[in-house]
């Protein structure tokens, strides 16, 4: 009994610890949710469709690409393929976080992967790296507020979209790069951080100029990861296993 | 059902496959090779960098100022501190340089 109470209150405090960490993500993603809703309606989506897209896909950049192509009357299969291409980086997150949450029940894992976004991965991976366990309660505390705010703000953006004032003056279009730069800096103590950042940065810029968006994301990411794989293991701080 | 609806459903399935796919593939291997592990460790920096780098091509003085301040603040402060500092610099700088 006593241990039950302790583990339950432990899970509760883990959950709220996750919620606290989710707040910067909620704030950072809010403008994009509202912007997405407003743009979606502008491109011919209904409020319900904008809401559904946020609730079911839950990936900001891919949703933006999706509605943009929809507005240009691109073939449906190409829109789905583009959404897949933008989100392809999640394969890498999935492989990485799988090591950390393998001890969860399967249903919890299935749910955990559904809310595996960029910041969710980054914050969970940082926790695992600091030697702490990534528990389900903590992970849900981190992800649930972001998800709920995301879908509600998307719908609000769709309803009130045309009331957004000058988005450029408010810097809304550039908040995402600022946020992602902060996440990149957070990983700076990892071995090979600078070479990987340089390789990915250069490859993504070249790909952006040649192949075009959204493929620069996958191409740039693969370049950085390949560099870490190709360099001898002693550079990457990963010991040879016996 | 409208075409839009089916695009959303198919996009959702495609997205979920990317989120669970990496795990399903990797979990089939019992021992992870050190080089694979090194590759996995490089994932966050590699992916997140690609979301920032192309933005530099179109960045003006206001955007550069915001990114530099963000990077400097992130050396000492937390995620929220650096985000607010970067956003504040961006909004302020855009009032002057547009």
Coordinates of C-alpha atoms in Angstrom, one line a residue:
Chain A
X1 CA 0.0 0.0 0.0
X2 CA 2.6 2.5 1.1
X3 CA 4.6 1.9 -2.1
X4 CA 1.5 2.4 -4.2
X5 CA 0.8 5.7 -2.6
X6 CA 4.4 6.8 -3.1
X7 CA 4.6 5.7 -6.7
X8 CA 1.2 7.3 -7.5
X9 CA 2.2 10.6 -6.0
X10 CA 5.6 10.2 -7.8
X11 CA 3.7 9.8 -11.1
X12 CA 1.6 12.8 -10.3
X13 CA 4.6 15.0 -9.6
X14 CA 6.4 13.6 -12.7
X15 CA 3.3 14.6 -14.7
X16 CA 3.4 18.2 -13.4
X17 CA 7.1 18.4 -13.9
X18 CA 6.4 17.5 -17.5
X19 CA 3.7 20.1 -17.7
X20 CA 6.1 22.8 -16.4
X21 CA 8.6 21.9 -19.2
X22 CA 5.8 22.0 -21.8
X23 CA 5.0 25.7 -21.2
X24 CA 7.8 27.2 -23.4
X25 CA 6.7 24.8 -26.1
X26 CA 3.0 25.9 -25.7
X27 CA 4.0 29.5 -25.9
X28 CA 6.3 28.9 -28.9
X29 CA 3.8 26.9 -30.9
X30 CA 0.8 29.1 -30.2
X31 CA 1.4 31.6 -33.0
X32 CA 1.9 28.8 -35.5
X33 CA -1.3 27.0 -34.4
X34 CA -3.3 30.3 -34.9
X35 CA -1.4 31.1 -38.1
X36 CA -2.1 27.6 -39.4
X37 CA -5.8 27.9 -38.7
X38 CA -6.0 31.2 -40.4
X39 CA -4.0 30.1 -43.5
X40 CA -6.0 26.8 -43.7
X41 CA -9.3 28.7 -44.0
X42 CA -7.7 31.1 -46.4
X43 CA -6.7 28.1 -48.6
X44 CA -10.2 26.7 -48.6
X45 CA -10.4 24.5 -45.5
X46 CA -13.4 24.6 -43.3
X47 CA -12.9 25.3 -39.6
X48 CA -13.6 21.6 -38.9
X49 CA -11.1 20.4 -41.4
X50 CA -8.4 22.7 -40.0
X51 CA -9.2 21.4 -36.5
X52 CA -9.1 17.8 -37.7
X53 CA -5.8 18.3 -39.5
X54 CA -4.2 19.6 -36.3
X55 CA -5.8 16.9 -34.2
X56 CA -4.8 13.9 -36.5
X57 CA -1.5 15.0 -38.1
X58 CA -0.2 17.2 -35.3
X59 CA 2.9 18.4 -37.1
X60 CA 3.1 22.1 -37.7
X61 CA 5.5 22.4 -40.7
X62 CA 3.8 19.5 -42.5
X63 CA 0.4 21.0 -42.0
X64 CA 1.6 24.3 -43.4
X65 CA 3.1 22.6 -46.4
X66 CA -0.1 20.5 -46.8
X67 CA -2.5 23.5 -46.9
X68 CA -0.2 25.5 -49.1
X69 CA -0.2 22.7 -51.7
X70 CA -4.0 22.2 -51.3
X71 CA -4.5 25.9 -52.1
X72 CA -2.5 25.4 -55.3
X73 CA -4.8 22.5 -56.3
X74 CA -1.9 20.0 -56.3
X75 CA -2.9 16.3 -56.8
X76 CA -4.0 14.7 -53.4
X77 CA -1.4 12.0 -53.5
X78 CA 1.4 14.6 -53.9
X79 CA 0.1 16.5 -50.9
X80 CA 0.1 13.3 -48.8
X81 CA 3.7 12.5 -50.1
X82 CA 4.8 16.0 -49.1
X83 CA 3.4 15.7 -45.6
X84 CA 5.2 12.4 -45.4
X85 CA 8.5 14.0 -46.6
X86 CA 8.3 16.9 -44.2
X87 CA 7.6 14.5 -41.3
X88 CA 10.1 11.9 -42.4
X89 CA 12.6 13.2 -39.8
X90 CA 10.3 11.6 -37.1
X91 CA 11.7 8.2 -38.2
X92 CA 15.0 9.3 -36.7
X93 CA 13.3 10.6 -33.5
X94 CA 11.3 7.3 -33.3
X95 CA 14.5 5.2 -33.5
X96 CA 16.2 7.4 -30.9
X97 CA 13.4 7.6 -28.3
X98 CA 12.5 3.9 -28.7
X99 CA 15.5 3.1 -26.5
X100 CA 14.1 5.3 -23.8
X101 CA 10.5 4.2 -23.6
X102 CA 10.8 0.5 -24.5
X103 CA 9.8 -0.4 -20.9
X104 CA 6.3 1.1 -21.3
X105 CA 3.2 -1.0 -22.0
X106 CA 2.5 -1.2 -25.7
X107 CA -0.6 1.0 -25.6
X108 CA 1.3 3.7 -23.8
X109 CA 4.1 3.4 -26.4
X110 CA 1.6 3.7 -29.3
X111 CA 0.2 6.9 -27.7
X112 CA 3.7 8.2 -27.0
X113 CA 4.7 7.9 -30.6
X114 CA 1.6 9.8 -31.7
X115 CA 2.7 12.9 -29.9
X116 CA 6.4 12.6 -30.8
X117 CA 7.1 16.1 -32.2
X118 CA 10.4 18.0 -32.5
X119 CA 10.3 19.6 -29.0
X120 CA 8.8 16.4 -27.4
X121 CA 11.8 14.4 -28.8
X122 CA 14.3 17.1 -27.9
X123 CA 13.2 17.5 -24.2
X124 CA 12.7 13.8 -23.6
X125 CA 16.0 12.9 -25.1
X126 CA 17.7 15.6 -23.0
X127 CA 16.1 14.1 -19.9
X128 CA 17.3 10.6 -20.8
X129 CA 20.8 12.0 -21.5
X130 CA 20.9 13.5 -18.0
X131 CA 20.5 10.0 -16.6
X132 CA 16.8 10.3 -15.6
X133 CA 14.1 7.8 -16.6
X134 CA 11.6 8.9 -19.3
X135 CA 8.3 7.8 -17.6
X136 CA 4.9 7.8 -19.2
X137 CA 3.4 10.3 -16.7
X138 CA 6.3 12.8 -17.3
X139 CA 6.1 12.3 -21.1
X140 CA 2.4 12.8 -21.1
X141 CA 2.7 15.9 -18.9
X142 CA 5.2 17.3 -21.5
X143 CA 3.1 16.4 -24.5
X144 CA -0.6 16.7 -23.6
X145 CA -0.7 20.5 -23.0
X146 CA 1.1 21.1 -26.2
X147 CA -1.4 18.9 -28.1
X148 CA -4.5 20.4 -26.5
X149 CA -3.4 24.0 -27.0
X150 CA -2.3 23.2 -30.5
X151 CA -5.8 21.9 -31.6
X152 CA -7.8 24.5 -29.8
X153 CA -5.6 27.4 -31.1
X154 CA -5.8 26.0 -34.6
X155 CA -9.6 26.1 -34.5
X156 CA -9.5 29.6 -32.9
X157 CA -7.1 30.7 -35.7
X158 CA -9.5 29.3 -38.3
X159 CA -12.4 31.2 -36.8
X160 CA -10.7 34.5 -36.1
X161 CA -7.9 34.2 -38.7
X162 CA -8.7 37.3 -40.6
X163 CA -8.4 39.4 -37.5
X164 CA -4.6 38.8 -37.1
X165 CA -2.8 42.1 -37.5
X166 CA 0.5 42.6 -39.3
X167 CA 2.2 39.2 -38.8
X168 CA 5.6 40.5 -40.0
X169 CA 5.8 43.3 -37.4
X170 CA 5.0 40.8 -34.7
X171 CA 7.8 38.5 -35.9
X172 CA 5.4 35.5 -36.1
X173 CA 7.0 34.2 -39.3
X174 CA 10.4 33.9 -37.6
X175 CA 9.6 32.5 -34.2
X176 CA 10.0 28.9 -35.3
X177 CA 13.7 29.3 -36.4
X178 CA 14.5 31.1 -33.2
X179 CA 12.9 28.3 -31.2
X180 CA 14.7 25.6 -33.1
X181 CA 18.0 27.3 -32.8
X182 CA 17.6 27.2 -29.1
X183 CA 17.0 23.5 -29.2
X184 CA 20.1 23.0 -31.4
X185 CA 22.2 25.0 -28.9
X186 CA 20.8 22.8 -26.1
X187 CA 22.6 19.8 -27.6
X188 CA 26.0 21.6 -27.9
X189 CA 27.7 19.4 -25.3
X190 CA 27.2 16.3 -27.4
X191 CA 30.3 14.8 -29.1
X192 CA 30.6 15.8 -32.7
X193 CA 27.9 18.6 -32.2
X194 CA 29.7 21.3 -34.3
X195 CA 30.7 19.0 -37.2
X196 CA 27.2 17.6 -37.4
X197 CA 25.6 21.1 -37.3
X198 CA 27.9 22.3 -40.0
X199 CA 27.3 19.3 -42.2
X200 CA 23.5 19.4 -41.8
X201 CA 23.4 23.1 -42.2
X202 CA 25.4 23.2 -45.4
X203 CA 23.6 20.1 -46.9
X204 CA 20.2 21.5 -46.1
X205 CA 21.0 24.9 -47.6
X206 CA 22.4 23.3 -50.8
X207 CA 19.4 21.0 -51.0
X208 CA 17.0 23.9 -50.4
X209 CA 18.6 25.7 -53.3
X210 CA 18.7 22.7 -55.7
X211 CA 16.1 20.0 -54.8
X212 CA 13.9 22.5 -53.0
X213 CA 11.6 22.4 -49.9
X214 CA 10.6 20.1 -48.1
X215 CA 13.3 17.7 -49.1
X216 CA 16.1 19.8 -47.6
X217 CA 15.0 18.7 -44.2
X218 CA 15.6 15.0 -44.8
X219 CA 18.7 15.5 -47.0
X220 CA 20.3 17.8 -44.4
X221 CA 19.5 15.5 -41.5
X222 CA 20.9 12.5 -43.3
X223 CA 24.1 14.4 -44.1
X224 CA 24.7 15.1 -40.4
X225 CA 23.8 11.6 -39.2
X226 CA 26.0 10.0 -41.9
X227 CA 29.0 12.1 -40.8
X228 CA 28.6 10.8 -37.2
X229 CA 28.2 7.2 -38.5
X230 CA 31.3 7.5 -40.8
X231 CA 33.7 9.1 -38.3
X232 CA 35.5 6.5 -36.2
X233 CA 33.6 5.7 -33.0
X234 CA 36.2 7.2 -30.6
X235 CA 35.3 10.7 -32.1
X236 CA 31.7 10.2 -31.2
X237 CA 32.2 9.2 -27.6
X238 CA 30.5 5.9 -28.1
X239 CA 32.5 3.0 -26.7
X240 CA 33.0 -0.3 -28.5
X241 CA 30.7 -2.8 -26.8
X242 CA 32.3 -6.1 -25.6
Chain B
X1 CA -16.5 12.3 -47.5
X2 CA -14.7 15.2 -49.1
X3 CA -11.3 15.0 -50.8
X4 CA -9.9 17.3 -48.1
X5 CA -11.0 14.8 -45.4
X6 CA -9.2 11.9 -47.1
X7 CA -6.1 14.0 -47.6
X8 CA -6.1 14.7 -43.8
X9 CA -6.7 11.0 -43.0
X10 CA -3.9 9.8 -45.4
X11 CA -1.6 12.5 -44.1
X12 CA -2.3 11.4 -40.5
X13 CA -1.5 7.8 -41.3
X14 CA 1.7 8.7 -43.2
X15 CA 2.7 10.9 -40.2
X16 CA 2.1 8.2 -37.6
X17 CA 4.1 5.7 -39.7
X18 CA 7.1 8.1 -39.5
X19 CA 6.6 8.4 -35.8
X20 CA 6.5 4.7 -35.0
X21 CA 8.5 3.4 -38.0
X22 CA 12.0 4.2 -36.8
X23 CA 11.3 2.3 -33.5
X24 CA 9.8 -0.7 -35.3
X25 CA 12.8 -1.0 -37.6
X26 CA 15.5 -0.4 -34.9
X27 CA 13.9 -2.7 -32.3
X28 CA 14.5 -5.7 -34.5
X29 CA 18.2 -5.5 -33.7
X30 CA 19.4 -6.8 -30.3
X31 CA 22.7 -5.1 -30.2
X32 CA 23.1 -1.6 -31.6
X33 CA 26.3 -1.1 -33.4
X34 CA 28.4 1.8 -32.0
X35 CA 28.3 3.6 -35.3
X36 CA 24.5 3.3 -35.4
X37 CA 24.4 4.7 -31.8
X38 CA 26.7 7.5 -32.8
X39 CA 24.3 8.2 -35.7
X40 CA 21.3 8.2 -33.4
X41 CA 23.1 10.6 -31.0
X42 CA 23.6 13.0 -33.9
X43 CA 19.9 13.0 -34.9
X44 CA 18.6 16.0 -32.9
X45 CA 21.3 18.4 -33.9
X46 CA 21.2 17.2 -37.5
X47 CA 17.5 17.5 -37.9
X48 CA 16.9 20.7 -36.0
X49 CA 19.7 22.5 -37.8
X50 CA 18.0 21.8 -41.2
X51 CA 14.9 23.7 -39.8
X52 CA 17.1 26.8 -39.1
X53 CA 19.8 26.9 -41.7
X54 CA 17.8 27.7 -44.9
X55 CA 16.1 30.6 -43.0
X56 CA 19.6 32.3 -43.0
X57 CA 19.3 32.7 -46.8
X58 CA 16.4 35.1 -46.4
X59 CA 17.4 36.6 -43.1
X60 CA 17.9 40.4 -42.8
X61 CA 19.5 42.4 -40.0
X62 CA 16.6 41.9 -37.7
X63 CA 16.6 38.2 -38.1
X64 CA 20.4 37.9 -37.7
X65 CA 20.3 40.0 -34.6
X66 CA 17.6 37.8 -33.1
X67 CA 19.5 34.6 -33.9
X68 CA 22.7 35.9 -32.5
X69 CA 21.0 37.0 -29.3
X70 CA 19.2 33.7 -29.1
X71 CA 22.5 31.8 -29.4
X72 CA 24.3 33.9 -26.8
X73 CA 21.4 33.8 -24.3
X74 CA 21.2 30.0 -24.7
X75 CA 24.8 29.6 -23.5
X76 CA 23.6 30.7 -20.0
X77 CA 19.8 30.8 -19.8
X78 CA 17.1 28.2 -20.3
X79 CA 14.9 27.5 -23.3
X80 CA 12.2 30.0 -22.3
X81 CA 14.8 32.8 -21.6
X82 CA 16.5 32.4 -24.9
X83 CA 13.2 32.2 -26.8
X84 CA 11.8 35.4 -25.2
X85 CA 15.1 37.2 -25.7
X86 CA 15.3 36.3 -29.4
X87 CA 11.6 37.1 -30.0
X88 CA 12.0 40.5 -28.2
X89 CA 15.0 41.4 -30.3
X90 CA 13.3 40.4 -33.5
X91 CA 10.1 42.4 -32.8
X92 CA 12.1 45.5 -31.7
X93 CA 14.6 45.3 -34.6
X94 CA 11.7 45.0 -37.1
X95 CA 10.2 48.2 -35.9
X96 CA 13.4 49.9 -37.2
X97 CA 14.6 47.9 -40.2
X98 CA 11.3 46.5 -41.3

